[in-house]
Amino acid sequence: MELEVISAEKASIEYKIIGEDYTLGNVLQDILLRDERVEGAGIKVPHPLKKEVIMIVSLREGDPVEVVKENIGKLKKYLEEINVGTIKAIEVAET
């Protein structure tokens, strides 16, 4: 996966995620839209056969780069909780 910033303004950022598709884009969009500082978050898939997605984020307040970083951190924590919960459920099922 590779990230490429397309544009960064005071209250918005647009970046391309190369090597991923809309699946990751949808998850990032969902977590960003839960943040009250985020006015809007959307994705574009330039071509269905290319593994890349463009994320567009606009804010009510805050630094776009920091808000995106914080929300990626929240997503990582959430995924780790899912991982731990899944492992525990499997261990219980095996006993």
Backbone as a printed PyTorch tensor [residue, N CA C, xyz], in Angstrom:
tensor([[[  0.8440,  -1.1700,   0.0000],
         [  0.0000,   0.0000,   0.0000],
         [  0.8920,   1.2370,   0.0000]],

        [[  0.4550,   2.2110,  -0.7570],
         [  1.1870,   3.4700,  -0.8670],
         [  0.1750,   4.6050,  -0.8090]],

        [[  0.5410,   5.7030,  -0.1510],
         [ -0.3340,   6.8710,  -0.0650],
         [  0.2680,   8.0190,  -0.8550]],

        [[ -0.6030,   8.7560,  -1.5210],
         [ -0.1710,   9.9130,  -2.2950],
         [ -1.1540,  11.0480,  -2.0310]],

        [[ -0.6590,  12.1580,  -1.4540],
         [ -1.5220,  13.3100,  -1.2030],
         [ -1.7620,  14.0240,  -2.5230]],

        [[ -3.0240,  14.2070,  -2.8520],
         [ -3.4010,  14.9060,  -4.0800],
         [ -3.5170,  16.3970,  -3.7990]],

        [[ -4.1950,  16.7400,  -2.7060],
         [ -4.2880,  18.1460,  -2.2990],
         [ -4.5410,  18.2130,  -0.8030]],

        [[ -4.0130,  19.2560,  -0.1970],
         [ -4.2180,  19.4860,   1.2320],
         [ -4.4850,  20.9750,   1.4280]],

        [[ -5.6270,  21.2650,   1.9970],
         [ -6.0270,  22.6410,   2.2760],
         [ -6.1420,  22.8000,   3.7890]],

        [[ -6.5410,  23.9850,   4.2150],
         [ -6.6910,  24.2570,   5.6440],
         [ -7.7380,  23.3470,   6.2920]],

        [[ -8.8260,  23.0880,   5.5730],
         [ -9.9240,  22.3160,   6.1620],
         [-10.2670,  21.0620,   5.3690]],

        [[ -9.3780,  20.6300,   4.4870],
         [ -9.6750,  19.4160,   3.7120],
         [ -8.3930,  18.7560,   3.2210]],

        [[ -8.5360,  17.4920,   2.8900],
         [ -7.4200,  16.7430,   2.3060],
         [ -7.9930,  15.7250,   1.3240]],

        [[ -7.2640,  15.5080,   0.2560],
         [ -7.6180,  14.4870,  -0.7260],
         [ -6.3570,  13.6690,  -0.9690]],

        [[ -6.4760,  12.3560,  -0.8090],
         [ -5.3100,  11.5080,  -1.0160],
         [ -5.7120,  10.1930,  -1.6640]],

        [[ -4.7230,   9.6040,  -2.3300],
         [ -4.9320,   8.3450,  -3.0410],
         [ -4.2730,   7.2240,  -2.2510]],

        [[ -4.9940,   6.1270,  -2.1030],
         [ -4.4500,   4.9200,  -1.4840],
         [ -4.2320,   3.9280,  -2.6190]],

        [[ -2.9790,   3.6640,  -2.9140],
         [ -2.6160,   2.7850,  -4.0280],
         [ -2.3920,   1.3750,  -3.4830]],

        [[ -2.9930,   0.4020,  -4.1360],
         [ -2.8540,  -0.9870,  -3.7090],
         [ -4.0430,  -1.4750,  -2.9040]],

        [[ -5.0480,  -0.6180,  -2.7240],
         [ -6.2650,  -0.9880,  -1.9980],
         [ -7.4700,  -0.6240,  -2.8550]],

        [[ -8.6410,  -1.1200,  -2.4530],
         [ -9.8460,  -0.8110,  -3.2150],
         [-10.8940,  -0.1950,  -2.2970]],

        [[-12.1190,  -0.1720,  -2.7480],
         [-13.1870,   0.4900,  -2.0050],
         [-13.4450,  -0.1340,  -0.6360]],

        [[-13.0350,  -1.3700,  -0.4180],
         [-13.2750,  -2.0170,   0.8720],
         [-12.6150,  -1.2230,   1.9930]],

        [[-11.3290,  -0.9440,   1.8640],
         [-10.6360,  -0.1370,   2.8660],
         [-11.1890,   1.2840,   2.8620]],

        [[-11.4750,   1.8110,   1.6910],
         [-12.0290,   3.1580,   1.5920],
         [-13.3280,   3.3070,   2.3600]],

        [[-14.2130,   2.3300,   2.2510],
         [-15.4930,   2.3810,   2.9630],
         [-15.3030,   2.3420,   4.4730]],

        [[-14.3710,   1.5270,   4.9420],
         [-14.1170,   1.4310,   6.3780],
         [-13.5570,   2.7550,   6.8960]],

        [[-12.6020,   3.3350,   6.1740],
         [-12.0440,   4.6240,   6.5810],
         [-13.1110,   5.7140,   6.5540]],

        [[-13.9270,   5.7060,   5.5290],
         [-14.9980,   6.6940,   5.4210],
         [-15.9350,   6.5920,   6.6280]],

        [[-16.3150,   5.3840,   6.9880],
         [-17.2260,   5.1830,   8.1100],
         [-16.6380,   5.7050,   9.4120]],

        [[-15.3900,   5.3810,   9.6920],
         [-14.7800,   5.8130,  10.9530],
         [-14.6100,   7.3260,  10.9710]],

        [[-14.2870,   7.9310,   9.8260],
         [-14.1460,   9.3870,   9.7590],
         [-15.4780,  10.0930,   9.9780]],

        [[-16.5420,   9.5630,   9.4230],
         [-17.8490,  10.2070,   9.5550],
         [-18.3950,  10.1560,  10.9830]],

        [[-17.8360,   9.3360,  11.8260],
         [-18.2400,   9.2760,  13.2370],
         [-17.6090,  10.4080,  14.0520]],

        [[-16.6030,  11.0530,  13.4970],
         [-15.8850,  12.1370,  14.1710],
         [-16.6440,  13.4470,  13.9470]],

        [[-17.0100,  14.1330,  15.0350],
         [-17.7880,  15.3680,  14.9240],
         [-17.0420,  16.4870,  14.2110]],

        [[-15.7250,  16.4130,  14.1540],
         [-14.9490,  17.4440,  13.4480],
         [-15.0410,  17.2930,  11.9400]],

        [[-15.4500,  16.1150,  11.4860],
         [-15.5040,  15.8260,  10.0510],
         [-16.8510,  16.2670,   9.4910]],

        [[-16.7870,  17.1490,   8.5040],
         [-18.0050,  17.6080,   7.8300],
         [-18.4370,  16.6090,   6.7640]],

        [[-17.4570,  16.0300,   6.0830],
         [-17.7660,  15.0530,   5.0510],
         [-16.5540,  14.1900,   4.7410]],

        [[-16.8170,  12.9620,   4.3450],
         [-15.7580,  12.0410,   3.9340],
         [-16.3370,  11.1720,   2.8320]],

        [[-15.6100,  11.0760,   1.7520],
         [-16.0940,  10.2780,   0.6380],
         [-14.9510,   9.5910,  -0.0760]],

        [[-15.3120,   8.6320,  -0.9070],
         [-14.3030,   7.9200,  -1.6800],
         [-14.6810,   7.9370,  -3.1520]],

        [[-13.6460,   7.8380,  -3.9700],
         [-13.8210,   7.6690,  -5.4120],
         [-12.9330,   6.5100,  -5.8340]],

        [[-13.4520,   5.6770,  -6.6990],
         [-12.6550,   4.6060,  -7.2880],
         [-12.4800,   4.9840,  -8.7580]],

        [[-11.2620,   5.4400,  -9.1340],
         [-11.0500,   5.9300, -10.4950],
         [-11.3750,   4.9120, -11.5830]],

        [[-11.0390,   3.6510, -11.3330],
         [-11.3040,   2.6080, -12.3240],
         [-11.4800,   1.2900, -11.5830]],

        [[-12.5120,   0.5170, -11.8980],
         [-12.7820,  -0.7120, -11.1440],
         [-11.6850,  -1.7760, -11.2460]],

        [[-10.8560,  -1.7170, -12.2640],
         [ -9.7960,  -2.7140, -12.4130],
         [ -8.4680,  -2.2720, -11.8020]],

        [[ -8.3720,  -1.0070, -11.3750],
         [ -7.1520,  -0.5100, -10.7330],
         [ -7.3250,  -0.5800,  -9.2240]],

        [[ -6.3120,  -1.0760,  -8.5370],
         [ -6.3640,  -1.1650,  -7.0760],
         [ -5.9190,   0.1710,  -6.4920]],

        [[ -6.8460,   1.1300,  -6.5100],
         [ -6.5980,   2.4050,  -5.8650],
         [ -7.9300,   3.0730,  -5.5480]],

        [[ -7.9070,   3.8370,  -4.4830],
         [ -9.0990,   4.5590,  -4.0460],
         [ -8.6660,   5.9600,  -3.6310]],

        [[ -9.5020,   6.9260,  -3.9240],
         [ -9.2250,   8.3070,  -3.5400],
         [-10.1530,   8.6660,  -2.3880]],

        [[ -9.5620,   9.1730,  -1.3080],
         [-10.3110,   9.5800,  -0.1220],
         [-10.3300,  11.1010,  -0.0660]],

        [[-11.5310,  11.6600,   0.1410],
         [-11.7000,  13.1010,   0.2630],
         [-12.3140,  13.3740,   1.6260]],

        [[-11.6600,  14.2280,   2.4220],
         [-12.1210,  14.5220,   3.7710],
         [-12.1940,  16.0350,   3.9420]],

        [[-13.3320,  16.5250,   4.4090],
         [-13.4620,  17.9490,   4.7270],
         [-13.8880,  18.0840,   6.1850]],

        [[-13.3570,  19.1190,   6.8280],
         [-13.5500,  19.2850,   8.2670],
         [-14.3300,  20.5310,   8.6270]],

        [[-14.9740,  20.4710,   9.7800],
         [-15.5570,  21.6540,  10.4010],
         [-14.4670,  22.4010,  11.1620]],

        [[-13.5680,  21.6210,  11.7640],
         [-12.4710,  22.2030,  12.5420],
         [-11.3300,  21.2050,  12.6340]],

        [[-10.1340,  21.7230,  12.9020],
         [ -8.9690,  20.8730,  13.0840],
         [ -8.0980,  20.7740,  11.8450]],

        [[ -6.9690,  20.1270,  12.0220],
         [ -5.9990,  19.9070,  10.9530],
         [ -6.3470,  18.5940,  10.2540]],

        [[ -6.5940,  18.6290,   8.9470],
         [ -7.0030,  17.4110,   8.2350],
         [ -6.0400,  16.2390,   8.4040]],

        [[ -4.7570,  16.5000,   8.3500],
         [ -3.7770,  15.4120,   8.4800],
         [ -3.8810,  14.7800,   9.8640]],

        [[ -3.9670,  15.6030,  10.8970],
         [ -4.0560,  15.0790,  12.2600],
         [ -5.3630,  14.3240,  12.4950]],

        [[ -6.4570,  14.8480,  11.9680],
         [ -7.7540,  14.1780,  12.1410],
         [ -7.7410,  12.8120,  11.4550]],

        [[ -7.1920,  12.7450,  10.2530],
         [ -7.1060,  11.4620,   9.5440],
         [ -6.2150,  10.4980,  10.3260]],

        [[ -5.0590,  10.9750,  10.8040],
         [ -4.1560,  10.1140,  11.5770],
         [ -4.8390,   9.5730,  12.8350]],

        [[ -5.5310,  10.4470,  13.5560],
         [ -6.2210,  10.0200,  14.7760],
         [ -7.2590,   8.9460,  14.4770]],

        [[ -7.9990,   9.1400,  13.4090],
         [ -9.0470,   8.1770,  13.0730],
         [ -8.4820,   6.8670,  12.5440]],

        [[ -7.3540,   6.9100,  11.8810],
         [ -6.6810,   5.6650,  11.4870],
         [ -6.2270,   4.9240,  12.7470]],

        [[ -5.7550,   5.6670,  13.7510],
         [ -5.4010,   5.0560,  15.0320],
         [ -6.6010,   4.3850,  15.6900]],

        [[ -7.7660,   5.0530,  15.6420],
         [ -8.9940,   4.4560,  16.1860],
         [ -9.3550,   3.1810,  15.4340]],

        [[ -9.1920,   3.2190,  14.1250],
         [ -9.4970,   2.0450,  13.3070],
         [ -8.5600,   0.8930,  13.6520]],

        [[ -7.2720,   1.1880,  13.8220],
         [ -6.3130,   0.1450,  14.1950],
         [ -6.6920,  -0.4890,  15.5330]],

        [[ -7.0880,   0.3410,  16.4980],
         [ -7.4870,  -0.1690,  17.8100],
         [ -8.7310,  -1.0500,  17.6830]],

        [[ -9.6950,  -0.5990,  16.9070],
         [-10.9270,  -1.3570,  16.6930],
         [-10.6280,  -2.7120,  16.0550]],

        [[ -9.7640,  -2.7280,  15.0480],
         [ -9.4020,  -3.9850,  14.3800],
         [ -8.6580,  -4.9200,  15.3270]],

        [[ -7.8280,  -4.3640,  16.2060],
         [ -7.1290,  -5.1940,  17.1860],
         [ -8.1290,  -5.8180,  18.1600]],

        [[ -9.1470,  -5.0520,  18.5630],
         [-10.1860,  -5.5960,  19.4430],
         [-10.9340,  -6.7410,  18.7580]],

        [[-11.2210,  -6.5810,  17.4830],
         [-11.8770,  -7.6510,  16.7240],
         [-10.9800,  -8.8780,  16.6750]],

        [[ -9.6930,  -8.6670,  16.4400],
         [ -8.7320,  -9.7690,  16.3750],
         [ -8.6860, -10.5250,  17.7010]],

        [[ -8.5480,  -9.8040,  18.8000],
         [ -8.4760, -10.4380,  20.1220],
         [ -9.7810, -11.1740,  20.4300]],

        [[-10.9090, -10.5390,  20.1440],
         [-12.2040, -11.1780,  20.3880],
         [-12.3930, -12.4410,  19.5720]],

        [[-11.9430, -12.4110,  18.3330],
         [-12.0570, -13.5820,  17.4630],
         [-11.2000, -14.7320,  17.9840]],

        [[ -9.9780, -14.4220,  18.3770],
         [ -9.0820, -15.4600,  18.9070],
         [ -9.6770, -16.0800,  20.1730]],

        [[-10.2100, -15.2410,  21.0570],
         [-10.8290, -15.7690,  22.2830],
         [-12.0260, -16.6560,  21.9620]],

        [[-12.8480, -16.2400,  21.0240],
         [-14.0250, -17.0310,  20.6470],
         [-13.6150, -18.3800,  20.0710]],

        [[-12.5600, -18.3960,  19.2750],
         [-12.0680, -19.6530,  18.6920],
         [-11.5320, -20.5640,  19.7890]],

        [[-10.7720, -19.9790,  20.7310],
         [-10.2290, -20.7800,  21.8270],
         [-11.3470, -21.3950,  22.6680]],

        [[-12.3930, -20.6430,  22.9370],
         [-13.5320, -21.1560,  23.7080],
         [-14.2280, -22.2640,  22.9330]],

        [[-14.3930, -22.0730,  21.6440],
         [-15.0760, -23.0690,  20.8070],
         [-14.2880, -24.3690,  20.7200]],

        [[-12.9730, -24.2820,  20.8260],
         [-12.1260, -25.4770,  20.7080],
         [-12.0700, -26.2790,  21.9980]],

        [[-12.5030, -25.7030,  23.1190],
         [-12.4210, -26.4340,  24.3960],
         [-13.6710, -27.2320,  24.6700]]])
